[in-house]
């Protein structure tokens, strides 16, 4: 673990998130889970369950550039190994969105399913507490274990799935980008989850402050792929566009349309790299809003895919 100490050399630059909203049961589980990571036996077991290096460290990362991140990041030797998303229920849509944005693996720790379930974590901890063959935990460690188990049990029992999950919130519907696209695309922009017809697009969200614009795809598991998205509760000043390679993977046969899409992005912001090494192209909102007419025509053209 010594090689990870360099992460702590400069606390001002450490990308750890410390402003968790503890009113939400899910966030309380995240905090308790993070604090229990200081127990080597738990952290190593947890990481092995996710097929990750047991010598890595785990912590909640900051959001950057108005972009939300998964709940936890796994790091060793200053290298990010994976991201972990924790949910009291499950959220396949958000997981797919993160998979579109990050090159590292995204691990799901969900209430009763995922790569590792919270139920399995609680059972493991209860078994450890009741194992008389091992040396008893110190009182503080015992308390940390009991707190996490209690938060998981109460959180899952009291969790009610959001009936509007997947729909864009009223707040985001008033966002200039969302409202502008809706005004131009009219009835071609759908909000419901029914299958899309040729030329139609879907507006969806995986958080109260999110928006994703999706088109039909013959390759994507759920039948759609994101063209652009915005997320985060502090201004939404960055638009994340899918890359050329990503769209070519999920929209085969649309290379000419994708080429026009990339040209438009370069027209919106001539400083961007049209073929970045990452998983998205980021453009400031004020630049995008000046080109809404062209953007609406471009994304609707991408939605016209007779090969689907």
Tab-separated table of C-alpha atoms in Angstrom:
chain	number	residue	atom	x	y	z
A	1	UNK	CA	0.000	0.000	0.000
A	2	UNK	CA	3.002	2.315	0.317
A	3	UNK	CA	2.891	3.221	-3.353
A	4	UNK	CA	-0.504	4.853	-2.801
A	5	UNK	CA	0.789	7.342	-0.221
A	6	UNK	CA	1.734	9.784	-2.985
A	7	UNK	CA	-1.977	10.348	-3.544
A	8	UNK	CA	-2.086	12.113	-0.190
A	9	UNK	CA	0.952	14.346	-0.693
A	10	UNK	CA	-1.176	17.340	-1.671
A	11	UNK	CA	-4.602	17.356	-0.030
A	12	UNK	CA	-5.628	20.445	-1.996
A	13	UNK	CA	-5.330	18.618	-5.320
A	14	UNK	CA	-6.721	15.247	-4.183
A	15	UNK	CA	-9.904	14.660	-6.189
A	16	UNK	CA	-11.897	13.330	-3.240
A	17	UNK	CA	-15.526	14.392	-2.800
A	18	UNK	CA	-16.351	15.638	0.728
A	19	UNK	CA	-19.730	17.386	0.306
A	20	UNK	CA	-22.070	14.392	0.360
A	21	UNK	CA	-25.759	15.128	0.912
A	22	UNK	CA	-26.507	12.911	3.907
A	23	UNK	CA	-30.267	13.449	3.670
A	24	UNK	CA	-30.371	10.678	1.060
A	25	UNK	CA	-30.243	7.065	2.349
A	26	UNK	CA	-28.109	5.994	-0.611
A	27	UNK	CA	-25.500	8.631	0.156
A	28	UNK	CA	-25.356	7.575	3.800
A	29	UNK	CA	-24.559	4.037	2.628
A	30	UNK	CA	-21.794	5.423	0.393
A	31	UNK	CA	-20.179	7.308	3.269
A	32	UNK	CA	-20.347	4.341	5.652
A	33	UNK	CA	-18.960	2.074	2.929
A	34	UNK	CA	-16.063	4.466	2.347
A	35	UNK	CA	-15.190	4.680	6.043
A	36	UNK	CA	-15.161	0.906	6.393
A	37	UNK	CA	-12.555	0.746	3.612
A	38	UNK	CA	-9.936	1.645	6.245
A	39	UNK	CA	-10.327	-1.931	7.514
A	40	UNK	CA	-7.915	-3.903	5.314
A	41	UNK	CA	-9.827	-7.173	5.684
A	42	UNK	CA	-13.005	-5.543	4.354
A	43	UNK	CA	-11.413	-3.506	1.554
A	44	UNK	CA	-9.495	-6.540	0.257
A	45	UNK	CA	-12.595	-8.755	0.362
A	46	UNK	CA	-14.685	-6.046	-1.334
A	47	UNK	CA	-12.206	-5.550	-4.177
A	48	UNK	CA	-11.736	-9.284	-4.746
A	49	UNK	CA	-15.498	-9.661	-5.076
A	50	UNK	CA	-15.289	-7.175	-7.953
A	51	UNK	CA	-12.241	-8.884	-9.535
A	52	UNK	CA	-10.081	-5.864	-8.712
A	53	UNK	CA	-6.621	-5.494	-7.166
A	54	UNK	CA	-7.068	-5.957	-3.378
A	55	UNK	CA	-4.107	-3.633	-2.744
A	56	UNK	CA	-5.823	-0.659	-4.374
A	57	UNK	CA	-7.522	2.152	-2.469
A	58	UNK	CA	-11.147	3.270	-2.801
A	59	UNK	CA	-12.631	6.738	-2.343
A	60	UNK	CA	-15.470	8.993	-3.590
A	61	UNK	CA	-14.248	11.196	-6.475
A	62	UNK	CA	-15.217	14.765	-7.255
A	63	UNK	CA	-17.367	15.666	-10.215
A	64	UNK	CA	-15.413	17.634	-12.819
A	65	UNK	CA	-16.430	20.148	-15.460
A	66	UNK	CA	-20.094	19.799	-14.488
A	67	UNK	CA	-19.840	16.081	-15.172
A	68	UNK	CA	-21.074	13.552	-12.661
A	69	UNK	CA	-18.931	10.570	-11.765
A	70	UNK	CA	-19.737	7.172	-10.284
A	71	UNK	CA	-19.841	6.988	-6.490
A	72	UNK	CA	-16.389	5.468	-5.933
A	73	UNK	CA	-13.092	5.185	-7.787
A	74	UNK	CA	-10.478	2.436	-7.376
A	75	UNK	CA	-6.855	3.609	-7.628
A	76	UNK	CA	-3.397	2.070	-7.345
A	77	UNK	CA	-0.059	3.754	-8.093
A	78	UNK	CA	-1.949	6.893	-9.185
A	79	UNK	CA	-3.722	4.870	-11.874
A	80	UNK	CA	-7.497	4.538	-11.966
A	81	UNK	CA	-8.410	0.850	-12.209
A	82	UNK	CA	-12.208	1.053	-12.143
A	83	UNK	CA	-15.267	3.039	-11.067
A	84	UNK	CA	-17.991	1.768	-8.735
A	85	UNK	CA	-21.637	2.848	-8.835
A	86	UNK	CA	-23.665	2.132	-5.685
A	87	UNK	CA	-27.472	1.943	-5.793
A	88	UNK	CA	-30.065	0.798	-3.247
A	89	UNK	CA	-32.005	-0.748	-6.129
A	90	UNK	CA	-30.376	-0.766	-9.567
A	91	UNK	CA	-29.946	1.608	-12.500
A	92	UNK	CA	-28.907	-0.068	-15.744
A	93	UNK	CA	-29.396	3.136	-17.704
A	94	UNK	CA	-26.980	5.167	-15.639
A	95	UNK	CA	-24.464	2.334	-15.777
A	96	UNK	CA	-24.612	2.376	-19.593
A	97	UNK	CA	-24.170	6.143	-19.562
A	98	UNK	CA	-21.027	5.824	-17.465
A	99	UNK	CA	-19.745	3.037	-19.721
A	100	UNK	CA	-20.108	5.456	-22.631
A	101	UNK	CA	-18.041	8.098	-20.820
A	102	UNK	CA	-15.196	6.194	-19.154
A	103	UNK	CA	-12.578	3.819	-20.509
A	104	UNK	CA	-12.072	2.016	-17.174
A	105	UNK	CA	-14.498	-0.734	-16.083
A	106	UNK	CA	-17.694	0.352	-14.312
A	107	UNK	CA	-18.657	-1.978	-11.455
A	108	UNK	CA	-22.236	-2.138	-10.161
A	109	UNK	CA	-22.857	-2.501	-6.431
A	110	UNK	CA	-26.648	-2.622	-6.312
A	111	UNK	CA	-29.162	-3.484	-3.619
A	112	UNK	CA	-29.891	-7.082	-4.575
A	113	UNK	CA	-27.926	-7.575	-7.801
A	114	UNK	CA	-25.010	-6.201	-9.823
A	115	UNK	CA	-21.364	-7.255	-9.774
A	116	UNK	CA	-21.727	-7.275	-5.982
A	117	UNK	CA	-24.946	-6.707	-4.043
A	118	UNK	CA	-25.370	-4.642	-0.905
A	119	UNK	CA	-27.321	-7.584	0.518
A	120	UNK	CA	-24.235	-9.807	0.091
A	121	UNK	CA	-22.065	-7.168	1.769
A	122	UNK	CA	-24.436	-6.978	4.747
A	123	UNK	CA	-24.538	-10.765	5.098
A	124	UNK	CA	-20.753	-10.990	4.932
A	125	UNK	CA	-20.393	-8.375	7.664
A	126	UNK	CA	-22.980	-10.030	9.874
A	127	UNK	CA	-21.188	-13.359	9.482
A	128	UNK	CA	-17.882	-11.703	10.431
A	129	UNK	CA	-19.435	-10.209	13.549
A	130	UNK	CA	-20.875	-13.567	14.572
A	131	UNK	CA	-17.739	-15.630	13.855
A	132	UNK	CA	-16.510	-16.687	17.289
A	133	UNK	CA	-13.478	-18.452	15.803
A	134	UNK	CA	-11.775	-15.199	14.854
A	135	UNK	CA	-10.318	-12.488	17.042
A	136	UNK	CA	-13.028	-9.969	17.991
A	137	UNK	CA	-13.002	-6.591	16.249
A	138	UNK	CA	-11.985	-3.513	18.169
A	139	UNK	CA	-15.054	-1.625	19.447
A	140	UNK	CA	-14.736	1.170	16.867
A	141	UNK	CA	-14.500	-1.301	13.952
A	142	UNK	CA	-17.474	-3.224	15.326
A	143	UNK	CA	-19.487	-0.007	15.429
A	144	UNK	CA	-18.549	0.874	11.828
A	145	UNK	CA	-19.658	-2.584	10.673
A	146	UNK	CA	-22.956	-2.345	12.540
A	147	UNK	CA	-23.667	1.125	11.128
A	148	UNK	CA	-23.114	-0.003	7.525
A	149	UNK	CA	-25.262	-3.139	7.967
A	150	UNK	CA	-28.063	-1.073	9.507
A	151	UNK	CA	-27.919	1.536	6.727
A	152	UNK	CA	-28.025	-1.165	4.034
A	153	UNK	CA	-30.936	-3.031	5.643
A	154	UNK	CA	-33.001	0.094	6.305
A	155	UNK	CA	-32.094	1.629	2.957
A	156	UNK	CA	-33.156	-1.358	0.893
A	157	UNK	CA	-36.284	-1.956	2.953
A	158	UNK	CA	-37.371	1.660	2.707
A	159	UNK	CA	-36.331	2.270	-0.882
A	160	UNK	CA	-39.110	3.017	-3.339
A	161	UNK	CA	-38.137	3.109	-6.984
A	162	UNK	CA	-38.633	6.435	-8.688
A	163	UNK	CA	-41.621	6.028	-11.040
A	164	UNK	CA	-40.283	8.815	-13.239
A	165	UNK	CA	-36.793	7.320	-13.569
A	166	UNK	CA	-35.646	7.687	-17.137
A	167	UNK	CA	-37.725	10.814	-17.774
A	168	UNK	CA	-36.307	14.310	-17.954
A	169	UNK	CA	-37.228	16.415	-14.903
A	170	UNK	CA	-39.344	19.556	-15.225
A	171	UNK	CA	-36.307	21.577	-14.194
A	172	UNK	CA	-34.194	20.139	-17.023
A	173	UNK	CA	-37.053	20.562	-19.525
A	174	UNK	CA	-36.623	24.312	-18.959
A	175	UNK	CA	-32.874	24.139	-19.626
A	176	UNK	CA	-32.052	26.217	-22.763
A	177	UNK	CA	-30.478	23.241	-24.560
A	178	UNK	CA	-33.342	20.843	-23.817
A	179	UNK	CA	-36.072	23.395	-24.494
A	180	UNK	CA	-34.326	24.522	-27.680
A	181	UNK	CA	-34.018	20.996	-29.065
A	182	UNK	CA	-37.626	20.208	-28.173
A	183	UNK	CA	-38.815	23.366	-29.942
A	184	UNK	CA	-36.955	22.387	-33.112
A	185	UNK	CA	-37.516	18.632	-33.119
A	186	UNK	CA	-41.152	18.870	-32.001
A	187	UNK	CA	-42.903	15.476	-31.998
A	188	UNK	CA	-39.747	13.734	-33.238
A	189	UNK	CA	-38.311	14.087	-29.738
A	190	UNK	CA	-39.944	11.406	-27.557
A	191	UNK	CA	-39.857	11.064	-23.780
A	192	UNK	CA	-41.580	7.717	-23.294
A	193	UNK	CA	-39.692	4.420	-23.411
A	194	UNK	CA	-41.654	2.918	-26.320
A	195	UNK	CA	-39.595	1.806	-29.361
A	196	UNK	CA	-38.508	4.667	-31.616
A	197	UNK	CA	-39.651	4.972	-35.210
A	198	UNK	CA	-37.281	6.016	-37.985
A	199	UNK	CA	-36.238	9.645	-37.511
A	200	UNK	CA	-37.336	9.820	-33.874
A	201	UNK	CA	-35.076	10.611	-30.917
A	202	UNK	CA	-35.460	9.959	-27.207
A	203	UNK	CA	-34.961	12.372	-24.328
A	204	UNK	CA	-34.064	10.494	-21.152
A	205	UNK	CA	-32.331	11.106	-17.845
A	206	UNK	CA	-30.811	9.121	-15.016
A	207	UNK	CA	-30.860	11.905	-12.459
A	208	UNK	CA	-32.909	14.984	-11.665
A	209	UNK	CA	-30.251	17.182	-13.262
A	210	UNK	CA	-29.477	15.023	-16.293
A	211	UNK	CA	-30.452	14.883	-19.948
A	212	UNK	CA	-29.423	12.447	-22.659
A	213	UNK	CA	-30.394	12.616	-26.337
A	214	UNK	CA	-30.511	9.129	-27.885
A	215	UNK	CA	-31.102	7.635	-31.324
A	216	UNK	CA	-31.911	4.102	-32.445
A	217	UNK	CA	-29.026	1.662	-32.700
A	218	UNK	CA	-28.921	-1.904	-34.074
A	219	UNK	CA	-25.858	-2.694	-31.939
A	220	UNK	CA	-26.748	-1.293	-28.502
A	221	UNK	CA	-28.289	-3.755	-26.034
A	222	UNK	CA	-31.185	-1.433	-25.236
A	223	UNK	CA	-31.671	-0.360	-28.852
A	224	UNK	CA	-30.485	3.260	-28.478
A	225	UNK	CA	-27.196	5.122	-28.235
A	226	UNK	CA	-26.493	8.537	-26.702
A	227	UNK	CA	-25.527	11.366	-29.058
A	228	UNK	CA	-25.070	14.002	-26.369
A	229	UNK	CA	-25.730	14.484	-22.675
A	230	UNK	CA	-25.497	17.001	-19.882
A	231	UNK	CA	-25.438	16.256	-16.169
A	232	UNK	CA	-24.697	17.778	-12.790
A	233	UNK	CA	-26.541	20.185	-10.536
A	234	UNK	CA	-24.239	23.212	-10.767
A	235	UNK	CA	-24.968	24.930	-14.046
A	236	UNK	CA	-24.744	22.228	-16.705
A	237	UNK	CA	-22.282	24.385	-18.633
A	238	UNK	CA	-20.602	21.537	-20.508
A	239	UNK	CA	-22.191	19.386	-23.225
A	240	UNK	CA	-20.722	15.900	-23.671
A	241	UNK	CA	-20.923	14.647	-27.247
A	242	UNK	CA	-20.284	11.041	-28.258
A	243	UNK	CA	-17.113	10.506	-30.280
A	244	UNK	CA	-16.886	9.494	-33.916
A	245	UNK	CA	-15.573	6.031	-33.010
A	246	UNK	CA	-18.344	5.463	-30.504
A	247	UNK	CA	-21.092	6.382	-32.949
A	248	UNK	CA	-19.540	4.338	-35.754
A	249	UNK	CA	-19.565	1.332	-33.414
A	250	UNK	CA	-23.268	1.670	-32.637
A	251	UNK	CA	-24.520	3.223	-35.885
A	252	UNK	CA	-22.948	1.112	-38.652
A	253	UNK	CA	-23.899	2.312	-42.100
A	254	UNK	CA	-24.129	5.956	-40.979
A	255	UNK	CA	-20.526	7.000	-41.606
A	256	UNK	CA	-21.392	9.953	-43.846
A	257	UNK	CA	-23.900	11.263	-41.295
A	258	UNK	CA	-21.370	10.814	-38.492
A	259	UNK	CA	-18.776	12.666	-40.559
A	260	UNK	CA	-21.203	15.608	-40.869
A	261	UNK	CA	-21.830	15.415	-37.128
A	262	UNK	CA	-18.079	15.693	-36.395
A	263	UNK	CA	-17.749	18.595	-38.826
A	264	UNK	CA	-20.572	20.376	-37.019
A	265	UNK	CA	-18.868	19.923	-33.648
A	266	UNK	CA	-15.689	21.415	-35.077
A	267	UNK	CA	-17.763	24.302	-36.444
A	268	UNK	CA	-19.250	24.875	-32.981
A	269	UNK	CA	-15.822	24.867	-31.355
A	270	UNK	CA	-12.775	24.935	-33.615
A	271	UNK	CA	-10.490	24.256	-30.646
A	272	UNK	CA	-11.787	20.756	-29.965
A	273	UNK	CA	-10.003	17.591	-30.997
A	274	UNK	CA	-12.541	15.848	-33.286
A	275	UNK	CA	-11.015	12.455	-32.478
A	276	UNK	CA	-10.070	12.626	-28.762
A	277	UNK	CA	-8.395	9.813	-26.876
A	278	UNK	CA	-11.207	9.815	-24.301
A	279	UNK	CA	-14.809	8.723	-24.642
A	280	UNK	CA	-16.484	12.059	-25.274
A	281	UNK	CA	-16.064	15.500	-26.810
A	282	UNK	CA	-16.741	18.364	-24.380
A	283	UNK	CA	-17.965	21.745	-25.562
A	284	UNK	CA	-19.065	24.695	-23.469
A	285	UNK	CA	-22.799	25.253	-23.369
A	286	UNK	CA	-22.721	28.872	-24.560
A	287	UNK	CA	-21.072	27.779	-27.823
A	288	UNK	CA	-23.546	24.950	-28.406
A	289	UNK	CA	-26.609	27.169	-27.874
A	290	UNK	CA	-25.543	29.373	-30.789
A	291	UNK	CA	-25.899	26.433	-33.177
A	292	UNK	CA	-29.151	24.799	-32.096
A	293	UNK	CA	-30.726	24.930	-35.574
A	294	UNK	CA	-27.823	23.063	-37.155
A	295	UNK	CA	-27.548	20.675	-34.201
A	296	UNK	CA	-31.232	19.731	-34.360
A	297	UNK	CA	-30.986	18.982	-38.093
A	298	UNK	CA	-27.793	16.980	-37.584
A	299	UNK	CA	-29.101	14.749	-34.776
A	300	UNK	CA	-32.359	14.109	-36.603
A	301	UNK	CA	-30.328	13.032	-39.619
A	302	UNK	CA	-28.471	10.577	-37.367
A	303	UNK	CA	-31.845	9.256	-36.197
A	304	UNK	CA	-32.816	8.383	-39.754
A	305	UNK	CA	-31.291	4.954	-39.948
A	306	UNK	CA	-33.078	2.584	-42.327
A	307	UNK	CA	-30.665	-0.188	-41.383
A	308	UNK	CA	-32.141	-0.523	-37.869
